[in-house]
Short mmCIF file of C-alpha atoms in Angstrom, two decimals:
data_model
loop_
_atom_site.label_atom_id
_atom_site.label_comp_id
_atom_site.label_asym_id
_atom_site.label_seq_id
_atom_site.Cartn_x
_atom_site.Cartn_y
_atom_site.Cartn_z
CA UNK A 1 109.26 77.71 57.33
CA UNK A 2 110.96 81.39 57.31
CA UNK A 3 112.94 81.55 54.19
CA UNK A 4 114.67 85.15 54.96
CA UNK A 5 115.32 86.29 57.87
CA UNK A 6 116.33 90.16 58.68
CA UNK A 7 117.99 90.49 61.75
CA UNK A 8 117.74 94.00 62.73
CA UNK A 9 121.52 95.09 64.39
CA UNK A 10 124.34 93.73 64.56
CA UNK A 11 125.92 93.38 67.80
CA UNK A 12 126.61 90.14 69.90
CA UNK A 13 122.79 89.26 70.12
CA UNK A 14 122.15 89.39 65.97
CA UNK A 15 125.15 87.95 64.99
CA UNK A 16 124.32 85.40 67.33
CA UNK A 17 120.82 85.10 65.38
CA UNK A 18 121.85 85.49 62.63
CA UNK A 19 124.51 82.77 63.02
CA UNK A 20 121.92 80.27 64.22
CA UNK A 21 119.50 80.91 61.14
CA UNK A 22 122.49 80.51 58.55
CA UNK A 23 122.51 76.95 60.44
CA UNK A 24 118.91 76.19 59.94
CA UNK A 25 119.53 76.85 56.18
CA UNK A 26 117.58 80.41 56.16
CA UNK A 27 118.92 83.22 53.95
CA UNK A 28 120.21 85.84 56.29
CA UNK A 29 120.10 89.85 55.88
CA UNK A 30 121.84 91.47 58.83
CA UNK A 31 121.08 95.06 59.13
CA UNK A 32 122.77 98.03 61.51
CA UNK A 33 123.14 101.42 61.97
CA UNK A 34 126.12 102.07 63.00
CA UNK A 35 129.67 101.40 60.51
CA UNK A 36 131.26 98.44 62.24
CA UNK A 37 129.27 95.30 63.72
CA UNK A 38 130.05 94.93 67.50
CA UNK A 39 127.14 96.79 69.15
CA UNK A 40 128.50 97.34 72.94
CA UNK A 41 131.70 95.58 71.79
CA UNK A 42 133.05 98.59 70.11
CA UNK A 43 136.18 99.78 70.19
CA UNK A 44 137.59 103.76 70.57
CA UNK A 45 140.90 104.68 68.79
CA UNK A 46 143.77 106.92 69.57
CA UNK A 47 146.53 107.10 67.20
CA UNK A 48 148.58 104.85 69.50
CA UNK A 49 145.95 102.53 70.91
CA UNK A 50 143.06 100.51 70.66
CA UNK A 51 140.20 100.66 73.09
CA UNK A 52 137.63 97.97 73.76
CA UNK A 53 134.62 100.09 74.99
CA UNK A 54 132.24 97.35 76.23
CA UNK A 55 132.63 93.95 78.08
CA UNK A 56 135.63 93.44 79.24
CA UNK A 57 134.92 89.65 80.90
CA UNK A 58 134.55 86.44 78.67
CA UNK A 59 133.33 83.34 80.38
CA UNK A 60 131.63 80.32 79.11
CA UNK A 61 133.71 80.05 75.74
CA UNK A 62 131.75 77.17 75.19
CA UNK A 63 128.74 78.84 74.55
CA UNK A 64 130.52 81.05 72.38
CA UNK A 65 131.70 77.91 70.42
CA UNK A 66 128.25 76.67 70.09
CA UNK A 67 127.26 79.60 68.05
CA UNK A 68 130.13 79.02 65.45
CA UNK A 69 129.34 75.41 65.65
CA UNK A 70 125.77 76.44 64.73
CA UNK A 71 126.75 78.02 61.45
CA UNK A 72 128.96 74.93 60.59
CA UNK A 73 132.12 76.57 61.73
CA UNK A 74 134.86 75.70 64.09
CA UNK A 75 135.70 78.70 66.29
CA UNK A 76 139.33 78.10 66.70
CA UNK A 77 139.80 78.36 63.53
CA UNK A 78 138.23 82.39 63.32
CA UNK A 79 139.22 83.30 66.83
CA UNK A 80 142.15 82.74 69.42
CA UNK A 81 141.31 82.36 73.21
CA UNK A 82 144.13 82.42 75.89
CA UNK A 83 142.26 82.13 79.62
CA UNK A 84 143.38 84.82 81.93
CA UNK A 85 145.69 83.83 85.49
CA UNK A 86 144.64 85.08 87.60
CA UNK A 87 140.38 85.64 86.62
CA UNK A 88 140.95 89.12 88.97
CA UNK A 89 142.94 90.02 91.18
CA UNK A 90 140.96 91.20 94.41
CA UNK A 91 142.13 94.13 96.64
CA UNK A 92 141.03 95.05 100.34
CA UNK A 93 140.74 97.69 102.56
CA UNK A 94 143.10 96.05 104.90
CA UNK A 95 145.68 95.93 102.19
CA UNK A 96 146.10 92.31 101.66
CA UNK A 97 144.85 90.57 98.29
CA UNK A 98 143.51 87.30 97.36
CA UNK A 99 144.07 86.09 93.26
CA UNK A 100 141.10 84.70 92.09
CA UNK A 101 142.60 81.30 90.62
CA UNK A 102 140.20 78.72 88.57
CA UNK A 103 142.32 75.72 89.31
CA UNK A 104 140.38 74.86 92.33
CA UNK A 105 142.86 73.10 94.18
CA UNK A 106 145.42 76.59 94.17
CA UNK A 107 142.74 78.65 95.11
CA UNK A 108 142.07 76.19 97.99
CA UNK A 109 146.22 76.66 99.10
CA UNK A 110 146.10 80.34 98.70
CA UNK A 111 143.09 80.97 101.24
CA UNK A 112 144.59 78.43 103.24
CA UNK A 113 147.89 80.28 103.62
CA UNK A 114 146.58 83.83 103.54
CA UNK A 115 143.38 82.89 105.55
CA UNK A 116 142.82 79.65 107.27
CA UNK A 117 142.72 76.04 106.27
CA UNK A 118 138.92 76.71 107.76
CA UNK A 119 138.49 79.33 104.84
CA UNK A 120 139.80 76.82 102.45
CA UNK A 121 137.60 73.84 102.77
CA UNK A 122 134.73 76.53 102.97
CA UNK A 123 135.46 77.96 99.39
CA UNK A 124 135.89 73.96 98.38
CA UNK A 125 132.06 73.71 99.73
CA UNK A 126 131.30 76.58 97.85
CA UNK A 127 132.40 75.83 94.19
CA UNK A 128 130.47 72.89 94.71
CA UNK A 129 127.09 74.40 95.65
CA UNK A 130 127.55 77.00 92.82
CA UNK A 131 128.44 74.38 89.98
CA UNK A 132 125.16 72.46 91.18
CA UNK A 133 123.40 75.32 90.48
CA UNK A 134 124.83 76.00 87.11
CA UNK A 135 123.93 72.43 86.49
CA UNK A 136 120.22 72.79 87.39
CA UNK A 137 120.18 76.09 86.04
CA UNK A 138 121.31 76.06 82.36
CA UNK A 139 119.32 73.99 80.74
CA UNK A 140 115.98 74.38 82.72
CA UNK A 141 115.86 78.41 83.43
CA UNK A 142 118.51 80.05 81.21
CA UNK A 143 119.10 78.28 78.08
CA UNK A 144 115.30 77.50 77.56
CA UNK A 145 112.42 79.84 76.22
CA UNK A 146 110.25 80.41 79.29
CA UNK A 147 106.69 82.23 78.38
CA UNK A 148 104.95 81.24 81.54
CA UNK A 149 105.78 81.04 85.49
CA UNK A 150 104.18 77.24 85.09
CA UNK A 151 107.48 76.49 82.91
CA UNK A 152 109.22 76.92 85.80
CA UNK A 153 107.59 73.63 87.67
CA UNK A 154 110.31 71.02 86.86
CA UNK A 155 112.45 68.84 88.49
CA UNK A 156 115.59 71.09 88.96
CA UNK A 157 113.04 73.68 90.44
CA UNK A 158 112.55 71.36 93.61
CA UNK A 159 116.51 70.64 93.69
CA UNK A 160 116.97 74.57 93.91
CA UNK A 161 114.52 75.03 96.48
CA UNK A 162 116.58 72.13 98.47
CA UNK A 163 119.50 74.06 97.88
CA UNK A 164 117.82 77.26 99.23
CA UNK A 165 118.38 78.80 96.02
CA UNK A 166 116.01 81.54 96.81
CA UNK A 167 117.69 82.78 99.94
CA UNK A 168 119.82 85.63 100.25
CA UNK A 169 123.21 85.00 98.10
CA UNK A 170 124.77 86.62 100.80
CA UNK A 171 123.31 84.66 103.81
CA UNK A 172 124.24 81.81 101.37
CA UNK A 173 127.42 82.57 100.96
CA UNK A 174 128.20 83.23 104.42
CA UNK A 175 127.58 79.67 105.02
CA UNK A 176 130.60 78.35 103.59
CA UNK A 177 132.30 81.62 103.51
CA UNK A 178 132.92 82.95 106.94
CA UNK A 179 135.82 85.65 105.81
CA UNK A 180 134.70 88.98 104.94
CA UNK A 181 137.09 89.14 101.96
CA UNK A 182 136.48 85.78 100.17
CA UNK A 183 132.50 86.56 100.22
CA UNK A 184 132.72 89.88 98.72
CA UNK A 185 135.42 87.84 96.08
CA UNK A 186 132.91 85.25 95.32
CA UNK A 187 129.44 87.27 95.44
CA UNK A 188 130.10 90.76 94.07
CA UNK A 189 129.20 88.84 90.77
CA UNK A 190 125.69 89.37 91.19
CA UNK A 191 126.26 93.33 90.81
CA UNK A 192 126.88 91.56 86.73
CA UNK A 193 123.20 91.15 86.97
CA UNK A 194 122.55 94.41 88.07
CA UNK A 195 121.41 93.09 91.57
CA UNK A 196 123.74 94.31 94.76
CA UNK A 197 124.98 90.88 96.25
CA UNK A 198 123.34 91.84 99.91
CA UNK A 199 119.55 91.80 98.45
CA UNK A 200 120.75 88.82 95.43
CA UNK A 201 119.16 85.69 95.67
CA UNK A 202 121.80 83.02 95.76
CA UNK A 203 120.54 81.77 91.88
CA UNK A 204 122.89 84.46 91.20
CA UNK A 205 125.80 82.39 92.65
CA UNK A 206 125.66 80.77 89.15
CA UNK A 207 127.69 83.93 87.80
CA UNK A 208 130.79 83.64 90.11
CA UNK A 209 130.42 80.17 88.52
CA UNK A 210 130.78 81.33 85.53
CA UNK A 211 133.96 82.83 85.82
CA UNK A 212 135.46 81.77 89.52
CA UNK A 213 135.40 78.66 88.66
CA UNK A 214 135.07 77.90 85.00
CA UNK A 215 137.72 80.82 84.22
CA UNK A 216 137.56 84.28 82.24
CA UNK A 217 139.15 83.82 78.67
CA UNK A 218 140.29 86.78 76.49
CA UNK A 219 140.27 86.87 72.73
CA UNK A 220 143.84 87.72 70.51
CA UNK A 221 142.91 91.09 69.20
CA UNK A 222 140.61 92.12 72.12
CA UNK A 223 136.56 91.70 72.46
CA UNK A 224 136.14 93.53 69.38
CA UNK A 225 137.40 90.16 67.71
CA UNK A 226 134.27 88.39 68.73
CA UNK A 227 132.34 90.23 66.76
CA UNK A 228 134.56 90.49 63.92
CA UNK A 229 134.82 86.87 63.63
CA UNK A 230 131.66 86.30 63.96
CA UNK A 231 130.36 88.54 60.74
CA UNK A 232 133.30 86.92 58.96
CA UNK A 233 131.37 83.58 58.86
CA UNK A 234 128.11 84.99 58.51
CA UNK A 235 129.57 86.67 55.21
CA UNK A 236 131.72 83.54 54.47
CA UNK A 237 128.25 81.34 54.87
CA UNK A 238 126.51 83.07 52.42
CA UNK A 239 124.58 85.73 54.84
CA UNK A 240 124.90 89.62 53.75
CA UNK A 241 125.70 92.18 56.56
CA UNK A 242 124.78 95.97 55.76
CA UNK A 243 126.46 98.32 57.53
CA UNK A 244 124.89 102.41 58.03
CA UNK A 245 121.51 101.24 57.13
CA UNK A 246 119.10 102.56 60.04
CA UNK A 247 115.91 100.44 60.33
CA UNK A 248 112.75 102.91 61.14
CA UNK A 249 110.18 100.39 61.03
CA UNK A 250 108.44 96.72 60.92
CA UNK A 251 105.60 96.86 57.96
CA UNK A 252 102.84 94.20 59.25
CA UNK A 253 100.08 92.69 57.37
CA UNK A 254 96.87 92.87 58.67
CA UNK A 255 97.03 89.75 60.72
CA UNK A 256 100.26 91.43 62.48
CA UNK A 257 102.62 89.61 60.56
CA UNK A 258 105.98 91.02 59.31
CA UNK A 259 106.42 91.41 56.09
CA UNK A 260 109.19 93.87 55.49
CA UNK A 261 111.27 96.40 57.36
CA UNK A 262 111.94 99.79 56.37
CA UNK A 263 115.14 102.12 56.91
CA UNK A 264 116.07 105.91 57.02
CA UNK A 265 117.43 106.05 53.65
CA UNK A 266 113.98 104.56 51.86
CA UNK A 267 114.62 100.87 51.19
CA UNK A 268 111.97 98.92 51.43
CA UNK A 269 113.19 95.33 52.45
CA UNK A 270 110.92 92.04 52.46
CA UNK A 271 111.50 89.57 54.65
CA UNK A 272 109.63 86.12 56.18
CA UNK A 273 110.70 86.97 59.63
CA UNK A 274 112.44 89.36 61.49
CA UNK A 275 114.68 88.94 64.53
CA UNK A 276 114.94 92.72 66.41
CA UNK A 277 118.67 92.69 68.27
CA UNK A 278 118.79 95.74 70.54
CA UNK A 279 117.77 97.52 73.56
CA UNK A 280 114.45 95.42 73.47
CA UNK A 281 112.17 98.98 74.27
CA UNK A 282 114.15 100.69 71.36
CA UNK A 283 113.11 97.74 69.18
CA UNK A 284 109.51 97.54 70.13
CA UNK A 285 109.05 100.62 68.58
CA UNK A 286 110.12 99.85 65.13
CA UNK A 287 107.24 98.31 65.34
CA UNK A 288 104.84 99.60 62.80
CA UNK A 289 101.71 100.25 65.25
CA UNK A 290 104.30 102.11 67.45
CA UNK A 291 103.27 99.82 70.44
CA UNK A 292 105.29 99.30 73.27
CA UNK A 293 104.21 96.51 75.41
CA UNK A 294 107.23 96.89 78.17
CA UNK A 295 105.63 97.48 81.81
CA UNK A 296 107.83 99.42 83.87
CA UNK A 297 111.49 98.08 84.56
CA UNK A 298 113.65 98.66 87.43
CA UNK A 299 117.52 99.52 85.34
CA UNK A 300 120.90 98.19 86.88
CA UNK A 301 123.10 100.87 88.38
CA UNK A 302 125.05 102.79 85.58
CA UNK A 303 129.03 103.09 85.53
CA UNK A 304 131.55 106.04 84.74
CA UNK A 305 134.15 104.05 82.25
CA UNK A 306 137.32 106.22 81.63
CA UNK A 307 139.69 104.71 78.71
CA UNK A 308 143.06 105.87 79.82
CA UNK A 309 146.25 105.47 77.28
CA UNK A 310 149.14 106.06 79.82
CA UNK A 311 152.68 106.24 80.29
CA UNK A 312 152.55 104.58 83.36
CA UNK A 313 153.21 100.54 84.12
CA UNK A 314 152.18 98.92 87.41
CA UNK A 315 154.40 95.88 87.95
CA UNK A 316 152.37 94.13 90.76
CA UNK A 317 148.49 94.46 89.05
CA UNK A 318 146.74 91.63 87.20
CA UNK A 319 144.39 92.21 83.75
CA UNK A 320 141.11 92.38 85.89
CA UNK A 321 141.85 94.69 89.41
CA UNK A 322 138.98 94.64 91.75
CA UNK A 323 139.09 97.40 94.35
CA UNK A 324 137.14 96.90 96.83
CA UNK A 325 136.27 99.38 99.33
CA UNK A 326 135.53 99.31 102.92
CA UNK A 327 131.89 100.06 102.73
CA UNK A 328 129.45 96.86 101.00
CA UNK A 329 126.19 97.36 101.99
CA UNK A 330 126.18 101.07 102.30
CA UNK A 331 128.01 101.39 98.85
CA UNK A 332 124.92 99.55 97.37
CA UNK A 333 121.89 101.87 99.24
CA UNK A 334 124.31 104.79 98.03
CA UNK A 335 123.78 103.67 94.05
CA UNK A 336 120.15 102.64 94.81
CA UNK A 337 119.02 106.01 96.49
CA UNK A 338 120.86 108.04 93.57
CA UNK A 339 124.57 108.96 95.08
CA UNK A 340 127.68 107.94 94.18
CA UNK A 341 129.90 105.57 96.45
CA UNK A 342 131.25 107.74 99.67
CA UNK A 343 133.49 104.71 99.70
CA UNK A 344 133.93 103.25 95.91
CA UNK A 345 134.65 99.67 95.19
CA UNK A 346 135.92 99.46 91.16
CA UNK A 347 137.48 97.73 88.68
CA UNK A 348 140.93 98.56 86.84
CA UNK A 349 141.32 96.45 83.70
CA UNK A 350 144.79 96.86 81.70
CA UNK A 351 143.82 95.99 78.47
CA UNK A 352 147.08 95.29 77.02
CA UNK A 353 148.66 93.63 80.61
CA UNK A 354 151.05 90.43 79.30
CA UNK A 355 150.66 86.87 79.14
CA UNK A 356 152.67 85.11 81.52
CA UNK A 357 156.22 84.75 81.26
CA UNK A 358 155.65 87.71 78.34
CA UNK A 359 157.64 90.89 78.44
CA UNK A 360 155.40 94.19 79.27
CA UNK A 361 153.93 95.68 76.05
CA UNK A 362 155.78 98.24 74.49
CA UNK A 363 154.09 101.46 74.04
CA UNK A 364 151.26 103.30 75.60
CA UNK A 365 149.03 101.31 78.47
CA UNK A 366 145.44 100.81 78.11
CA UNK A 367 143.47 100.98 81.40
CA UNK A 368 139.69 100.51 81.40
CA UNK A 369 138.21 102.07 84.73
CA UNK A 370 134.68 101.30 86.21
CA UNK A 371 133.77 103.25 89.01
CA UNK A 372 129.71 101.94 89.45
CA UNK A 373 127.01 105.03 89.65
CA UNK A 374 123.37 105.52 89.95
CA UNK A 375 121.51 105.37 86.27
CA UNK A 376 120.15 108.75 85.63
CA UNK A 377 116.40 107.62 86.74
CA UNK A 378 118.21 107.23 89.98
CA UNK A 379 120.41 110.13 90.30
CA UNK A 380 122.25 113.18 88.61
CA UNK A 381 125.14 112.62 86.27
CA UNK A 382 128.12 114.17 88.36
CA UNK A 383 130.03 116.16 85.41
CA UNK A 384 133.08 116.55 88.01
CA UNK A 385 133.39 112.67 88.44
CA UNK A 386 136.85 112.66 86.71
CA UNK A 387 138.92 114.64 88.83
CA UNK A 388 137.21 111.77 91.47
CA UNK A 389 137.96 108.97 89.88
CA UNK A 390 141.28 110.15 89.61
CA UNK A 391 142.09 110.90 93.21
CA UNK A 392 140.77 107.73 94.28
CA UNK A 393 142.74 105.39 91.81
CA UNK A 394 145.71 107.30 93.75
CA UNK A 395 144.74 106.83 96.85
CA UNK A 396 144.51 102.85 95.25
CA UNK A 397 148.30 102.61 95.04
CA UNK A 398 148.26 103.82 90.66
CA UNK A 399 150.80 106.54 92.05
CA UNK A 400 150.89 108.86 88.75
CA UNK A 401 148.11 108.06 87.22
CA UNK A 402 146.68 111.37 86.53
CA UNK A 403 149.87 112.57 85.01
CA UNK A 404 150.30 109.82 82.98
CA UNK A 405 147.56 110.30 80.89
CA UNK A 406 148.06 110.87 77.15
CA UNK A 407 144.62 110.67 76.28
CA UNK A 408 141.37 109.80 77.18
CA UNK A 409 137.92 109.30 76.74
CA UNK A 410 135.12 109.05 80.28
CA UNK A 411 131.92 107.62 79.42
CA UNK A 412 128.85 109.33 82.16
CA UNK A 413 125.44 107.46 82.40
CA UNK A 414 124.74 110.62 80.75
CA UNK A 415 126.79 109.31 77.81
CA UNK A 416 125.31 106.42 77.72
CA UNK A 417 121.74 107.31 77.85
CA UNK A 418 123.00 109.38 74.62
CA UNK A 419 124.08 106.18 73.04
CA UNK A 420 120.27 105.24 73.30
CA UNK A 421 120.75 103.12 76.86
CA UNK A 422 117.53 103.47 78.64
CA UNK A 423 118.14 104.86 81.94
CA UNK A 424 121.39 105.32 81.14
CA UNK A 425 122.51 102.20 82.50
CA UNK A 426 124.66 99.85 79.78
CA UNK A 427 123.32 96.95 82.12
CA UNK A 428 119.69 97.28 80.94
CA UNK A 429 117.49 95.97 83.03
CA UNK A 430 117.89 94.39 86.71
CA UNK A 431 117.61 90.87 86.87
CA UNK A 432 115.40 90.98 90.33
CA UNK A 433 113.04 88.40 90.74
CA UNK A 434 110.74 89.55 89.15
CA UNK A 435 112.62 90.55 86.18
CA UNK A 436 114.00 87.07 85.79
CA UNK A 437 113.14 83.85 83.84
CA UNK A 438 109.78 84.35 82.46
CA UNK A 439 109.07 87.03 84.37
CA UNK A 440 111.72 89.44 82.34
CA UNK A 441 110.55 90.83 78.84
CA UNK A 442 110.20 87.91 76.62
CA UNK A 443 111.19 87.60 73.34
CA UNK A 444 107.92 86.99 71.65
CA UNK A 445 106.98 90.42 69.41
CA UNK A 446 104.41 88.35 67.09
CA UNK A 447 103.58 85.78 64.92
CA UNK A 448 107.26 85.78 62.98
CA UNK A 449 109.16 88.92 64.98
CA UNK A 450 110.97 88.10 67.93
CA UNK A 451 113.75 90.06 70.24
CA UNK A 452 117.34 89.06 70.99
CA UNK A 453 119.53 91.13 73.61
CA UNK A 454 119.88 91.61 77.04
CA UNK A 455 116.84 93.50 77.68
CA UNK A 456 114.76 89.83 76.65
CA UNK A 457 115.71 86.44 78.24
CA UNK A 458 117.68 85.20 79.74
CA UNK A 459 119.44 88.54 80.06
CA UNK A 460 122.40 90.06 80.58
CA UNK A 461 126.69 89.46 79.69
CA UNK A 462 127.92 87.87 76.81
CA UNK A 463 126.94 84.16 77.57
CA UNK A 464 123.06 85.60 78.06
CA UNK A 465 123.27 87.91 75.16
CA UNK A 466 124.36 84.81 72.76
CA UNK A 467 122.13 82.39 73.75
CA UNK A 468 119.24 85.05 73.46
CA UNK A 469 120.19 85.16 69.85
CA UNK A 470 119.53 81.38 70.04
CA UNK A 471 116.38 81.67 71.64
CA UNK A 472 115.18 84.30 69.47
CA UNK A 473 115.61 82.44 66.24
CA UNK A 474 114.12 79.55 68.11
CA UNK A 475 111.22 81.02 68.79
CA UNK A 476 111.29 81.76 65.06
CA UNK A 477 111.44 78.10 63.71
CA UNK A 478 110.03 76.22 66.48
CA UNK A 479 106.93 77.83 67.51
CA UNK A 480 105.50 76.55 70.92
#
C-alpha cells in the first residue's frame, strides 16, 4: 500500500489524483510550479476583467462529481453549475443558424421548421446511435486502464463493429444527416480530439454526445472555479498543496522505484509513489535516468486565442458562437499541410454573456476567440494573424469589434509552445487510431510512478483529463 503520494502539478489531471488518493486514505503532497493551481484552466487579468485562458466547454458534470464524491465531498456544495441554452449557437455561410438545443425533442422542432421534418427524424436517429456509443464506450475503452490491444476484445467491441463504429464519422453521419449544416453541427466535435471530422472515425461521435446531447454546463465564477474548488477540498481533507515549487526530478532506487522527488529550490521530498500530472513527455523526463520512452506523436492542430475586453455588446449571439465557414474539407488539408484556413471556421465565446431572462452584464465584455492553426511542427507561426482575425470576425457580423477593444491578450502556437506545449498545440496529441485506447501513451512510468493528463489515456478535454487522474492513481493502488 502507498502511504504518500506526491502528485507532481496541479492542474485538472493532479487534482483529480490527488482527489482520488485522499479517498483511498493516502496522505497527499500536491506539488506545482506555477502560483495558482489550474494548469490550462488559468485565468489572465485586466483591471476590469477576468479571463479564463483554457477550456471553455464543460460536459459530463457527472464525472466531475465523481471526483468530489471520491474525496468524500459533495460538489454542489464547493461549486455552482448552471447548463448553458443554447450548447452553441451554429452559424453558416448561407446566413441562416441552427441553436444547438439538448432537449432533444426542441432540437427535433427547430430542424424541422428551419430544415425539413426529413432532417428532424434524421438528427432523432442520430442522438440515438451516438448515446449507444457512449454507452459501449465509457466503461469498456475510456474509463478503463487499457495496457494491451487484447483489452480491447470484449463484448461492446463486437456491438461497435455492428454499429460501424470504425467507419468514417462523416460517412456515418451522413447517414442520418443528409443536410450539410446539421453534419458539420453534430461532427465538428471530433476536431476536440484533434482529428478533422472528414478522416474521424465515427467512435468520435461519442463527443457531440457529450455535449449535443447531454448539454455543456458552466461553473459560477468561470472554469477557473473548478480548480479552485477542487484544491479547497484537497486542503480541507487533510492533503497539502505547494504552490512555486518546481519539481526537477524522480530519485529511483535501484530496482527503479521512486523514492523521492526533487525541486529547483533543493528540497528533497520522500514519497511511496508518485503520480506525474503534465504534458506526459515533459514529465518523463523528471525522470531520474532522463529516459523518454514516447515514440513519435502526431500533435492536434494549434489555435490563435485572442482575450478581448470590449466595449461592444452583440444582442443576437449565444455564450458558445460557432462560425463556420464555407470551406470543410479544404479548411482541414489547409491546417494539416501547415497553412492557415483561406476560409476560417471559429469559435466566439462571450465569457460573461447572461443567463436567461438576466439583464446584459454591466461593464466591459469578455470574448474568447479561436481561430484553429497548424502547430508549429506543421507550419510557421503567422505574427500578423491579429489584424486577420480581426477582419474576419467583421466580415462575421461583430461590426466594431476592432475598435472596441480595450485590451487584449493573443495567444500564437508560438505562445504556447513557450508555455512548454509540445508542438505548440494546447491539444497535445491527436487521438488517431493509433493514438487511441491502448495504443496512446499509457500511464504506466514504473513500479509506483504513473502519468495523469491528456497526453496519457484516455486523452484529451476535461472529462478525459479527470478520469486520467483516476486511472493514474488506479494504476497506483490496484496494480494489474
Amino acid at each position: 500500500m502507498s502511504e504518500h503520494i506526491l502528485v507532481v502539478g496541479a492542474g485538472l489531471a493532479g487534482l483529480s489524483a490527488a482527489m482520488h488518493a485522499i479517498g483511498s486514505g493516502r496522505r497527499v503532497t500536491v506539488l506545482e510550479a506555477q502560483d495558482e493551481v489550474g494548469g490550462a484552466a488559468g485565468v489572465w487579468a485586466t483591471p476590469d476583467s477576468v479571463f479564463d485562458t483554457g477550456p471553455t466547454v464543460l460536459t459530463m458534470p457527472d464525472i466531475l462529481a465523481s471526483v468530489f464524491a471520491a474525496a468524500g465531498a459533495e460538489m454542489d456544495d464547493h461549486l455552482s453549475l448552471r447548463q448553458i441554452e443554447p450548447a452553441y449557437r451554429g452559424y453558416f455561410p448561407d446566413g441562416s443558424t441552427l441553436d444547438v438545443l439538448t432537449d432533444v425533442d426542441a432540437m427535433a422542432d427547430q430542424i424541422a421548421n428551419k430544415i425539413s421534418p426529413a432532417e428532424a427524424r434524421g438528427y432523432l436517429g442520430y442522438v440515438d446511435y451516438v448515446s449507444a456509443l457512449y454507452r459501449h464506450e465509457i466503461s469498456s475503452f475510456i474509463d478503463r486502464n487499457l495496457d494491451s490491444p487484447l483489452d480491447l476484445l470484449r463484448p461492446d467491441l463486437l456491438a461497435l463493429l455492428r454499429m460501424g463504429a470504425f467507419r468514417s464519422l462523416d460517412a456515418k453521419a451522413a447517414q442520418f444527416l443528409r443536410d450539410p449544416r446539421t453534419r458539420r453541427l453534430f461532427t465538428f466535435q471530433a476536431l476536440y480530439a484533434g482529428v478533422a471530422p472528414t478522416r474521424a472515425r465515427a467512435i468520435y461521435g461519442v463527443i457531440s454526445y457529450m455535449d449535443a446531447v447531454n448539454g455543456v454546463f458552466l461553473p459560477d465564477g468561470g472554469m477557473a472555479a473548478i480548480p479552485a474548488a477542487m484544491a479547497s477540498v484537497i486542503e480541507q481533507r487533510g492533503g497539502v498543496i505547494q504552490l512555486g515549487t518546481r519539481v526537477t526530478g524522480v530519485q529511483r532506487n535501484a530496482a527503479g522505484a521512486a523514492i523521492a522527488v526533487r525541486t529547483d529550490d533543493g528540497q528533497r521530498l520522500p514519497a511511496d509513489a508518485v503520480i506525474l500530472a503534465g504534458d506526459r513527455s515533459r514529465m518523463a523526463r523528471l525522470l531520474a535516468d532522463g529516459r523518454s520512452d514516447l515514440r513519435p506523436l502526431r500533435y492536434s492542430p494549434s489555435a490563435y486565442v485572442l482575450l478581448a475586453e470590449s466595449t461592444a455588446q452583440y444582442r443576437n449571439i449565444a455564450h458558445h458562437n460557432i462560425h463556420f465557414g464555407r470551406s470543410w474539407a479544404q479548411t482541414f488539408a489547409e491546417l494539416e499541410s501547415g497553412q492557415v484556413m483561406s476560409d476560417p471556421s471559429l469559435l466566439v465565446t462571450h465569457q460573461n454573456h447572461p443567463a436567461p431572462g438576466s439583464a446584459p452584464a454591466a461593464g466591459p465584455q469578455r470574448y474568447y476567440v479561436l481561430f484553429p492553426a497548424p502547430n508549429v511542427r506543421a507550419g510557421p507561426v503567422r505574427d500578423d494573424y491579429l489584424g486577420i482575425m480581426l477582419d474576419e470576425l467583421e466580415h462575421r457580423g461583430y461590426r466594431g469589434f476592432s475598435d472596441s477593444i480595450t485590451a487584449h491578450r493573443l495567444t500564437t502556437p508560438g505562445g504556447w509552445l513557450m508555455q512548454g506545449y509540445p508542438a505548440g498545440t494546447p491539444f497535445s496529441a491527436a487521438h488517431s487510431f493509433f493514438q487511441s485506447g491502448p495504443f496512446r501513451p499509457g500511464n504506466c512510468a514504473g513500479r509506483n510512478i504513473a502519468f495523469a493528463g491528456a497526453g496519457t489515456v484516455p486523452g484529451v478535454g476535461i472529462p478525459m483529463v479527470l478520469l486520467s487522474g483516476r486511472l493514474a492513481t488506479e494504476r497506483l493502488l490496484s496494480p494489474r
